[in-house]
Coordinates of C-alpha atoms and ligand atoms in Angstrom, one line a residue:
M1 CA -30.3 17.5 -72.7
N2 CA -32.4 14.3 -71.8
E3 CA -30.0 11.9 -71.1
L4 CA -28.3 14.3 -68.6
D5 CA -31.5 15.2 -67.3
Q6 CA -32.3 11.3 -66.3
H7 CA -28.7 11.2 -64.8
R8 CA -29.7 14.8 -63.1
Q9 CA -32.8 12.8 -61.5
T10 CA -31.5 9.4 -60.2
A11 CA -28.6 11.1 -58.2
L12 CA -30.8 13.8 -57.1
A13 CA -32.6 11.3 -55.8
A14 CA -30.1 9.0 -54.9
I15 CA -28.4 11.7 -52.7
A16 CA -31.7 12.6 -51.3
G17 CA -32.1 9.0 -49.8
A18 CA -28.6 7.8 -48.9
A19 CA -28.3 6.6 -45.4
T20 CA -24.7 6.9 -45.4
L21 CA -21.6 8.7 -45.5
D22 CA -20.1 6.5 -47.3
A23 CA -22.7 6.1 -49.5
L24 CA -22.9 10.0 -49.9
E25 CA -19.5 9.7 -50.9
A26 CA -19.8 7.0 -53.6
E27 CA -22.7 9.7 -55.4
R28 CA -20.2 12.4 -55.5
V29 CA -17.3 10.8 -57.1
A30 CA -20.0 9.1 -60.0
A31 CA -21.2 12.2 -60.4
L32 CA -18.4 14.5 -60.2
G33 CA -15.5 12.8 -59.7
K34 CA -13.1 12.8 -62.9
K35 CA -14.8 10.1 -64.5
G36 CA -18.1 11.1 -62.8
W37 CA -21.6 11.9 -65.3
V38 CA -21.0 15.5 -64.5
S39 CA -17.3 16.0 -65.7
L40 CA -18.0 13.6 -68.4
A41 CA -20.7 16.3 -69.7
L42 CA -18.5 19.2 -69.3
K43 CA -15.7 17.7 -71.5
T44 CA -18.0 17.8 -74.4
L45 CA -18.4 21.0 -74.2
G46 CA -14.6 21.0 -76.0
Q47 CA -16.6 19.5 -79.2
M48 CA -19.3 21.9 -80.2
S49 CA -19.8 24.5 -81.8
P50 CA -20.5 27.9 -80.6
D51 CA -23.9 28.8 -80.3
E52 CA -24.4 24.7 -79.1
R53 CA -22.6 25.6 -76.4
Q54 CA -23.7 28.5 -75.3
Q55 CA -26.6 27.2 -74.7
A56 CA -25.2 24.0 -73.3
A57 CA -22.6 25.5 -70.7
P58 CA -25.0 27.1 -68.8
A59 CA -27.4 23.7 -68.4
I60 CA -24.9 21.2 -67.9
Q61 CA -22.9 24.4 -64.8
A62 CA -26.6 25.0 -63.2
I63 CA -26.9 21.1 -62.8
R64 CA -23.5 20.7 -61.4
T65 CA -24.2 23.3 -59.1
E66 CA -27.6 21.8 -57.9
V67 CA -25.9 18.2 -57.5
S68 CA -23.4 19.7 -54.8
D69 CA -25.9 21.6 -53.2
A70 CA -27.4 18.5 -52.8
L71 CA -24.8 16.8 -51.6
A72 CA -23.5 19.3 -49.3
A73 CA -27.3 19.7 -47.6
R74 CA -27.0 15.2 -47.3
K75 CA -23.5 15.4 -45.9
D76 CA -24.7 18.2 -43.1
V77 CA -27.8 16.2 -42.1
L78 CA -25.5 12.4 -42.2
E79 CA -23.3 14.4 -39.9
A80 CA -26.0 15.9 -37.4
A81 CA -27.6 12.1 -37.1
A82 CA -24.1 11.0 -36.3
L83 CA -23.4 13.2 -34.1
D84 CA -26.5 12.6 -32.2
A85 CA -25.8 9.2 -32.5
R86 CA -22.1 9.3 -30.7
L87 CA -23.6 11.4 -27.9
A88 CA -26.4 8.6 -27.1
S89 CA -24.1 6.0 -27.1
E90 CA -20.9 7.9 -25.2
N91 CA -23.0 8.6 -22.3
L92 CA -22.1 8.2 -18.6
D93 CA -24.8 8.7 -16.0
L94 CA -22.7 10.0 -12.7
T95 CA -25.8 9.8 -10.5
L96 CA -25.8 5.8 -10.9
P97 CA -25.2 4.5 -6.9
A98 CA -21.6 4.2 -5.0
P99 CA -21.1 0.0 -5.2
A100 CA -22.4 -1.3 -2.0
A101 CA -19.2 -3.1 -0.4
P102 CA -16.2 -1.4 -1.8
R103 CA -13.9 -4.0 -2.3
G104 CA -10.1 -4.3 -0.7
S105 CA -9.8 -3.5 2.4
V106 CA -6.1 -2.7 4.7
H107 CA -4.9 -5.7 6.6
P108 CA -4.7 -5.1 9.5
V109 CA -1.5 -5.6 10.6
S110 CA -0.8 -2.7 8.3
Q111 CA -3.0 -0.8 9.9
V112 CA -1.8 -1.0 12.9
M113 CA 1.2 -0.5 11.8
D114 CA 0.6 3.1 10.3
E115 CA -1.1 3.4 13.7
L116 CA 2.5 3.0 15.9
A117 CA 4.1 5.2 13.2
E118 CA 1.9 7.3 14.2
I119 CA 2.2 7.1 17.5
F120 CA 5.8 7.4 17.7
A121 CA 6.6 9.8 14.7
D122 CA 4.6 12.3 17.3
L123 CA 7.6 11.0 20.0
G124 CA 10.0 12.1 17.6
F125 CA 10.7 8.8 16.3
A126 CA 11.6 7.8 12.8
V127 CA 10.6 4.7 11.1
A128 CA 14.0 2.8 10.1
T129 CA 14.1 -0.7 7.7
G130 CA 16.8 -3.8 7.9
P131 CA 17.2 -6.6 5.3
E132 CA 14.6 -9.6 6.3
I133 CA 17.9 -11.8 4.8
E134 CA 20.2 -11.1 7.5
D135 CA 23.7 -12.7 8.1
D136 CA 24.0 -14.1 11.3
W137 CA 26.3 -11.3 13.5
H138 CA 24.1 -8.4 13.1
N139 CA 21.4 -10.9 14.1
F140 CA 23.1 -12.6 17.2
T141 CA 26.8 -12.0 17.2
A142 CA 26.3 -8.0 17.2
L143 CA 23.7 -8.5 19.8
N144 CA 26.4 -9.9 22.0
M145 CA 24.9 -13.4 21.6
A146 CA 28.3 -15.0 20.3
E147 CA 28.3 -18.4 18.1
T148 CA 28.0 -20.9 21.1
H149 CA 25.2 -18.5 23.2
P150 CA 22.4 -21.0 24.1
A151 CA 20.0 -17.8 23.6
R152 CA 20.6 -18.8 19.8
A153 CA 19.2 -22.0 20.0
M154 CA 15.9 -20.4 21.1
H155 CA 15.4 -18.6 18.0
D156 CA 14.4 -21.9 15.8
T157 CA 16.2 -20.3 12.6
F158 CA 15.8 -20.4 9.2
Y159 CA 19.3 -20.9 7.9
F160 CA 20.8 -20.4 3.9
P161 CA 22.9 -23.1 2.9
D162 CA 25.4 -20.8 2.0
K163 CA 27.3 -17.7 3.6
D164 CA 27.9 -14.5 2.1
E165 CA 31.5 -13.4 0.7
S166 CA 32.8 -12.8 3.7
G167 CA 31.6 -16.0 6.0
R168 CA 29.5 -14.9 7.9
S169 CA 25.9 -17.4 7.7
M170 CA 23.0 -16.4 6.3
L171 CA 19.3 -16.3 7.7
L172 CA 15.8 -15.0 7.8
R173 CA 15.8 -12.5 11.1
T174 CA 14.5 -14.0 13.5
H175 CA 13.9 -10.7 15.8
T176 CA 13.7 -7.1 14.5
S177 CA 16.8 -6.0 16.7
P178 CA 19.1 -6.4 14.0
V179 CA 17.8 -2.7 12.8
Q180 CA 19.2 -1.3 15.9
I181 CA 22.1 -2.3 14.9
R182 CA 22.6 -1.0 11.5
S183 CA 20.8 2.5 13.0
M184 CA 23.5 2.8 15.3
V185 CA 26.7 1.4 12.4
E186 CA 24.9 3.8 10.1
Q187 CA 22.8 7.0 12.0
G188 CA 25.5 6.7 14.8
A189 CA 24.1 9.1 18.2
P190 CA 22.1 10.2 19.6
L191 CA 19.0 8.1 17.5
R192 CA 15.6 7.8 18.3
I193 CA 13.8 5.1 15.5
I194 CA 11.2 1.5 15.3
A195 CA 11.9 -0.8 13.3
P196 CA 8.3 -2.4 12.5
G197 CA 8.9 -5.5 9.8
R198 CA 8.6 -9.3 9.2
V199 CA 10.7 -11.6 11.2
Y200 CA 11.1 -15.5 10.8
R201 CA 10.9 -18.5 12.9
S202 CA 10.7 -22.3 12.1
D203 CA 7.5 -22.6 14.9
S204 CA 3.7 -23.3 13.7
D205 CA 0.4 -23.1 16.0
A206 CA -2.7 -21.1 17.4
T207 CA 0.0 -18.4 18.2
H208 CA 2.9 -18.6 15.7
T209 CA 3.1 -18.7 12.8
P210 CA 6.5 -19.3 10.6
M211 CA 6.4 -15.6 9.3
F212 CA 5.2 -12.9 11.7
H213 CA 5.3 -9.0 12.4
Q214 CA 7.5 -7.7 15.3
I215 CA 8.3 -4.0 16.1
E216 CA 11.5 -2.8 17.4
G217 CA 12.4 0.7 19.5
L218 CA 15.1 1.7 19.6
V219 CA 16.7 5.3 22.1
V220 CA 20.0 6.0 21.9
D221 CA 21.8 9.8 23.9
R222 CA 23.1 11.1 26.7
G223 CA 21.6 10.4 30.6
I224 CA 19.1 7.9 29.2
H225 CA 17.9 5.7 32.1
L226 CA 14.4 2.9 32.6
G227 CA 12.4 6.3 33.7
H228 CA 12.4 7.5 30.0
L229 CA 12.0 3.7 29.1
K230 CA 8.8 3.5 31.2
W231 CA 7.5 6.8 30.5
T232 CA 7.7 5.7 26.9
L233 CA 6.4 2.8 27.1
E234 CA 3.6 4.1 28.7
T235 CA 2.3 6.6 26.6
F236 CA 2.5 4.5 23.8
L237 CA 0.5 2.0 24.9
K238 CA -2.1 4.7 26.5
A239 CA -2.5 5.9 23.4
F240 CA -2.8 3.0 21.0
F241 CA -5.3 1.3 23.0
E242 CA -6.8 5.1 23.2
R243 CA -7.6 4.5 27.3
E244 CA -5.6 6.4 30.1
D245 CA -5.6 3.6 32.4
I246 CA -3.4 1.2 31.0
V247 CA -1.6 0.3 33.9
L248 CA 2.3 -1.4 33.4
R249 CA 4.1 -3.6 35.4
L250 CA 8.3 -3.9 35.1
R251 CA 9.2 -7.7 36.1
P252 CA 13.0 -8.4 36.1
S253 CA 14.2 -10.6 32.8
Y254 CA 17.0 -12.0 30.7
F255 CA 17.8 -10.6 26.9
P256 CA 22.2 -11.2 25.9
F257 CA 21.0 -7.4 24.2
T258 CA 19.4 -5.3 27.6
E259 CA 21.3 -5.1 30.9
P260 CA 19.3 -4.6 33.0
S261 CA 16.0 -6.6 30.9
V262 CA 12.9 -6.1 31.8
E263 CA 9.8 -8.0 30.4
V264 CA 6.7 -5.7 30.6
D265 CA 3.5 -6.6 31.8
V266 CA -0.3 -5.0 31.0
G267 CA -3.0 -5.3 33.4
F268 CA -6.3 -6.3 32.0
E269 CA -10.0 -7.6 32.7
L270 CA -11.8 -10.1 31.2
V271 CA -15.1 -8.9 29.6
G272 CA -17.0 -11.1 27.5
G273 CA -14.7 -13.9 27.4
R274 CA -12.4 -11.1 26.1
R275 CA -9.0 -9.1 28.1
V276 CA -9.9 -6.2 27.5
L277 CA -6.7 -3.7 28.5
G278 CA -7.0 -1.5 31.6
G279 CA -6.2 -1.2 35.2
S280 CA -4.3 -3.2 37.6
G281 CA -3.7 -6.5 37.4
D282 CA -3.7 -6.7 41.0
A283 CA -7.2 -5.1 41.2
P284 CA -10.3 -7.7 41.2
G285 CA -11.1 -9.4 38.8
H286 CA -8.0 -8.2 37.2
D287 CA -4.9 -10.1 35.8
W288 CA -1.0 -9.3 34.6
M289 CA 0.1 -10.3 31.1
E290 CA 2.8 -10.5 29.5
L291 CA 3.5 -7.7 26.4
L292 CA 6.8 -7.1 25.2
G293 CA 10.5 -7.6 26.0
S294 CA 12.9 -4.6 26.7
G295 CA 15.9 -3.3 28.8
M296 CA 18.7 -0.8 28.6
V297 CA 21.0 -1.5 25.5
N298 CA 23.9 -3.5 26.9
R299 CA 26.8 -1.8 27.3
R300 CA 28.4 -4.1 25.2
V301 CA 26.3 -3.8 22.3
I302 CA 26.6 -0.5 21.9
E303 CA 29.9 -1.0 21.8
M304 CA 29.5 -3.5 18.5
A305 CA 28.0 -0.9 16.7
G306 CA 30.5 1.3 17.1
L307 CA 29.8 3.8 19.3
D308 CA 31.0 4.7 22.9
P309 CA 28.9 3.1 26.3
D310 CA 30.4 5.3 28.1
V311 CA 29.1 8.5 26.5
W312 CA 25.8 6.9 25.1
Q313 CA 23.4 4.7 26.8
G314 CA 19.8 3.6 25.0
F315 CA 16.9 1.5 25.5
A316 CA 15.1 -0.4 23.8
W317 CA 12.2 -2.7 23.7
G318 CA 10.5 -5.7 21.3
L319 CA 7.2 -6.7 20.5
G320 CA 4.9 -8.6 18.3
V321 CA 2.6 -6.7 16.1
D322 CA 0.7 -8.8 15.2
R323 CA -0.6 -10.1 19.0
L324 CA -1.3 -6.0 19.4
A325 CA -4.0 -6.1 16.6
M326 CA -5.2 -9.2 17.9
L327 CA -5.8 -7.7 21.3
K328 CA -6.9 -4.3 19.9
Y329 CA -9.8 -5.8 17.5
G330 CA -10.2 -8.8 19.1
M331 CA -9.0 -11.6 16.9
D332 CA -8.5 -15.3 18.7
D333 CA -6.7 -16.8 15.9
L334 CA -3.5 -16.0 14.4
R335 CA -3.0 -18.1 11.7
A336 CA -6.2 -16.5 10.0
F337 CA -4.2 -13.3 9.2
F338 CA -2.0 -14.7 6.6
D339 CA -4.6 -17.4 5.3
G340 CA -5.6 -14.6 2.3
D341 CA -9.5 -14.8 3.3
A342 CA -11.6 -12.5 1.9
R343 CA -14.2 -13.2 4.5
W344 CA -11.6 -12.3 7.7
L345 CA -10.2 -9.4 5.5
A346 CA -13.2 -8.1 4.8
H347 CA -14.4 -8.7 7.9
Y348 CA -11.8 -7.3 10.0
G349 CA -9.9 -5.1 7.0
F350 CA -9.5 -1.0 7.3
G351 CA -10.5 1.2 4.6
A352 CA -8.7 3.0 2.7
F353 CA -9.4 6.1 4.5
D354 CA -9.3 5.2 8.0
Q355 CA -6.0 6.6 7.9
P356 CA -4.7 6.4 12.0
T357 CA -3.6 10.0 12.9
L358 CA -3.8 11.4 16.2
S359 CA -5.8 14.3 15.7
A360 CA -8.6 11.7 14.6
G361 CA -7.5 9.0 16.3
V362 CA -5.0 5.4 15.7
G363 CA -8.4 4.3 16.4
A364 CA -10.8 5.7 13.9
G365 CA -12.7 3.1 12.0
I366 CA -13.9 1.3 14.9
Ligands
DAH1 N1 14.4 -9.5 20.2 C1 13.4 -9.6 21.5 C2 12.6 -11.2 20.8 O1 12.7 -11.2 19.8 C3 12.5 -8.9 21.8 C4 13.3 -7.9 22.6 C5 13.8 -8.0 24.3 C6 13.9 -6.8 21.7 C7 13.9 -7.0 24.2 C8 14.5 -5.8 22.5 C9 14.7 -5.9 23.5 O2 14.6 -4.1 21.7 O3 15.1 -4.8 24.9 O4 11.9 -12.2 21.8

């Protein structure tokens, strides 16, 4: 019994001093495990005389209970301490302020395209798209620019070396006008679409980049005339520039895909060296600037897109999105649009929450 009492005292001290759950488990195994000293002591009972056993058995059981209780008590203490430590390390300080400068911004071109989609959606236009890798039928021929048409040469086209399966030359679209053809072929008439997107021309200086953005507009319906065109463009530009005093001047022009064709100028005033749109270009201190190309869709184009030009008429326009963004938000070098300079983006970019809406204003964010 002396030996057992020794074991008991050592074990109780070790259990009380166990610093980790692993150390405590080692103590449990040493005492109560199959080969632990308590288990071995219980086994000796079998070899004892009945009298000896009557004395020894309750004593060993008592020690066993005492050790088990001590193990359980220590386990509770260690588990509570482990939980406290975890709670202390896994905290999240919800009072921390938000970062001073949110990272990332919406590029002005994306923002302006969203503004345009918003304005035209309100006028009943859907957004249409077409491929940037286009064939020369959609990009030129169907737009009334036959192979020998001189206007083709003016487009500085990037051609691919190989033709497609049907023998058409492949190219990077030089304008968004092929989407007119694709929309008419796929959807028929009546039709009201805008087609914003990337276009490509082999050209590069302060106002030209090899890739730039255009937005095309097309309305096809019965009885469409030039008055519809003028009203639509005026309404759109007033909404876009958020000024009621936008004045347009329609000048006769030429595009193969429209007849008649008009170039649309807008009146502006020089304010502190910056062009501010508004007012008639003929007013004192004002002038006109060319803004976009448009016209009544040439009946040959309507025909080539599979519609009957005696039933359906249309008007169309195309303009540079980058240029619109420059005019509205005051940038003066187009090349900076595509440099990916984080400082430029931080300055001219828009927050993700600056969603243009007609109710909040399509110029929200400035
Ligand atoms: N596609 C022409 C260009 O890139 C712009 C244009 C002019 C589009 C007149 C039109 C239009 O739809 O009617 O220069």
